[in-house]
mmCIF file of C-alpha atoms in Angstrom:
data_model
loop_
_atom_site.group_PDB
_atom_site.id
_atom_site.type_symbol
_atom_site.label_atom_id
_atom_site.label_comp_id
_atom_site.label_asym_id
_atom_site.label_seq_id
_atom_site.Cartn_x
_atom_site.Cartn_y
_atom_site.Cartn_z
ATOM 1 C CA VAL S 1 0.468 -4.791 12.098
ATOM 2 C CA PHE S 2 0.393 -6.426 15.263
ATOM 3 C CA PRO S 3 -2.319 -7.587 16.137
ATOM 4 C CA SER S 4 -4.400 -7.326 13.912
ATOM 5 C CA GLY S 5 -6.738 -4.880 13.829
ATOM 6 C CA HIS S 6 -9.148 -6.238 11.514
ATOM 7 C CA VAL S 7 -9.237 -9.717 12.846
ATOM 8 C CA THR S 8 -9.628 -7.720 16.527
ATOM 9 C CA VAL S 9 -12.481 -5.812 15.342
ATOM 10 C CA GLY S 10 -14.508 -8.453 13.728
ATOM 11 C CA PHE S 11 -14.762 -11.092 16.999
ATOM 12 C CA ALA S 12 -14.962 -8.107 18.993
ATOM 13 C CA CYS S 13 -17.825 -7.524 16.530
ATOM 14 C CA ALA S 14 -19.302 -11.658 17.202
ATOM 15 C CA PHE S 15 -18.767 -10.362 20.642
ATOM 16 C CA GLY S 16 -20.198 -7.547 21.071
ATOM 17 C CA LEU S 17 -23.343 -9.257 19.612
ATOM 18 C CA PHE S 18 -23.670 -11.992 21.628
ATOM 19 C CA ALA S 19 -24.038 -10.211 24.647
ATOM 20 C CA ALA S 20 -26.366 -7.414 23.466
ATOM 21 C CA ARG S 21 -28.524 -10.271 21.819
ATOM 22 C CA PRO S 22 -28.771 -13.597 24.090
ATOM 23 C CA ARG S 23 -31.510 -14.736 23.325
ATOM 24 C CA ARG S 24 -31.361 -14.356 19.682
ATOM 25 C CA ARG S 25 -27.796 -16.205 17.919
ATOM 26 C CA LEU S 26 -28.075 -15.830 14.670
ATOM 27 C CA LEU S 27 -27.333 -13.040 13.695
ATOM 28 C CA PRO S 28 -24.181 -13.167 16.189
ATOM 29 C CA TRP S 29 -23.005 -16.927 15.240
ATOM 30 C CA THR S 30 -22.814 -15.748 11.736
ATOM 31 C CA MET S 31 -20.516 -12.748 12.472
ATOM 32 C CA LEU S 32 -17.956 -15.302 14.850
ATOM 33 C CA ALA S 33 -17.862 -17.133 10.665
ATOM 34 C CA ALA S 34 -16.674 -14.389 9.025
ATOM 35 C CA ALA S 35 -14.278 -13.123 11.721
ATOM 36 C CA ALA S 36 -12.910 -16.317 11.155
ATOM 37 C CA LEU S 37 -13.462 -15.078 8.022
ATOM 38 C CA VAL S 38 -11.047 -12.358 7.730
ATOM 39 C CA ALA S 39 -8.729 -14.663 10.516
ATOM 40 C CA LEU S 40 -8.015 -16.828 7.587
ATOM 41 C CA ALA S 41 -8.162 -14.869 5.028
ATOM 42 C CA THR S 42 -5.102 -12.241 6.170
ATOM 43 C CA LEU S 43 -2.958 -16.151 7.260
ATOM 44 C CA TYR S 44 -3.352 -17.303 3.347
ATOM 45 C CA GLY S 45 -3.946 -13.781 1.727
ATOM 46 C CA ARG S 46 -0.197 -13.592 3.613
ATOM 47 C CA TYR S 47 -1.186 -10.534 5.749
ATOM 48 C CA HIS S 48 -0.417 -12.076 8.905
ATOM 49 C CA TYR S 49 1.512 -13.589 10.812
ATOM 50 C CA THR S 50 -0.465 -16.288 13.072
ATOM 51 C CA VAL S 51 0.763 -14.679 15.660
ATOM 52 C CA ASP S 52 -1.287 -11.340 15.095
ATOM 53 C CA VAL S 53 -4.230 -13.551 14.178
ATOM 54 C CA VAL S 54 -4.052 -14.849 18.500
ATOM 55 C CA ALA S 55 -3.085 -11.810 19.407
ATOM 56 C CA GLY S 56 -5.939 -9.653 16.923
ATOM 57 C CA LEU S 57 -8.092 -13.070 18.762
ATOM 58 C CA ALA S 58 -6.830 -12.416 22.496
ATOM 59 C CA VAL S 59 -7.614 -7.972 22.272
ATOM 60 C CA ALA S 60 -10.538 -8.718 21.314
ATOM 61 C CA ALA S 61 -11.640 -11.630 24.236
ATOM 62 C CA SER S 62 -9.769 -10.131 27.256
ATOM 63 C CA ALA S 63 -11.749 -7.262 26.494
ATOM 64 C CA HIS S 64 -15.831 -8.576 26.461
ATOM 65 C CA ALA S 65 -14.329 -10.074 29.353
ATOM 66 C CA ALA S 66 -13.305 -6.723 31.408
ATOM 67 C CA VAL S 67 -16.664 -4.959 30.242
ATOM 68 C CA GLY S 68 -18.032 -7.965 31.546
ATOM 69 C CA TRP S 69 -16.688 -7.451 33.954
ATOM 70 C CA TRP S 70 -16.845 -3.854 34.822
ATOM 71 C CA ASN S 71 -20.557 -3.685 34.021
ATOM 72 C CA GLY S 72 -21.224 -7.692 36.590
ATOM 73 C CA THR S 73 -22.796 -9.841 34.267
ATOM 74 C CA GLU S 74 -19.124 -12.572 34.436
#
């Protein structure tokens, strides 16, 4: 499936935690590391191509930017 849904959700959760917890960064960084590991696992296990993983990251980042723009925080 293009883009990778697992990668998209992982990075979206990490970006959301960065927005929700601006002062306490341990949990968002941990989630970001977990999302990166999911991305690597999908590549290593040959479940997705590299473009699927990059597109999933791009979808999560663009959704985060759009919500920030909508709320006037970015």
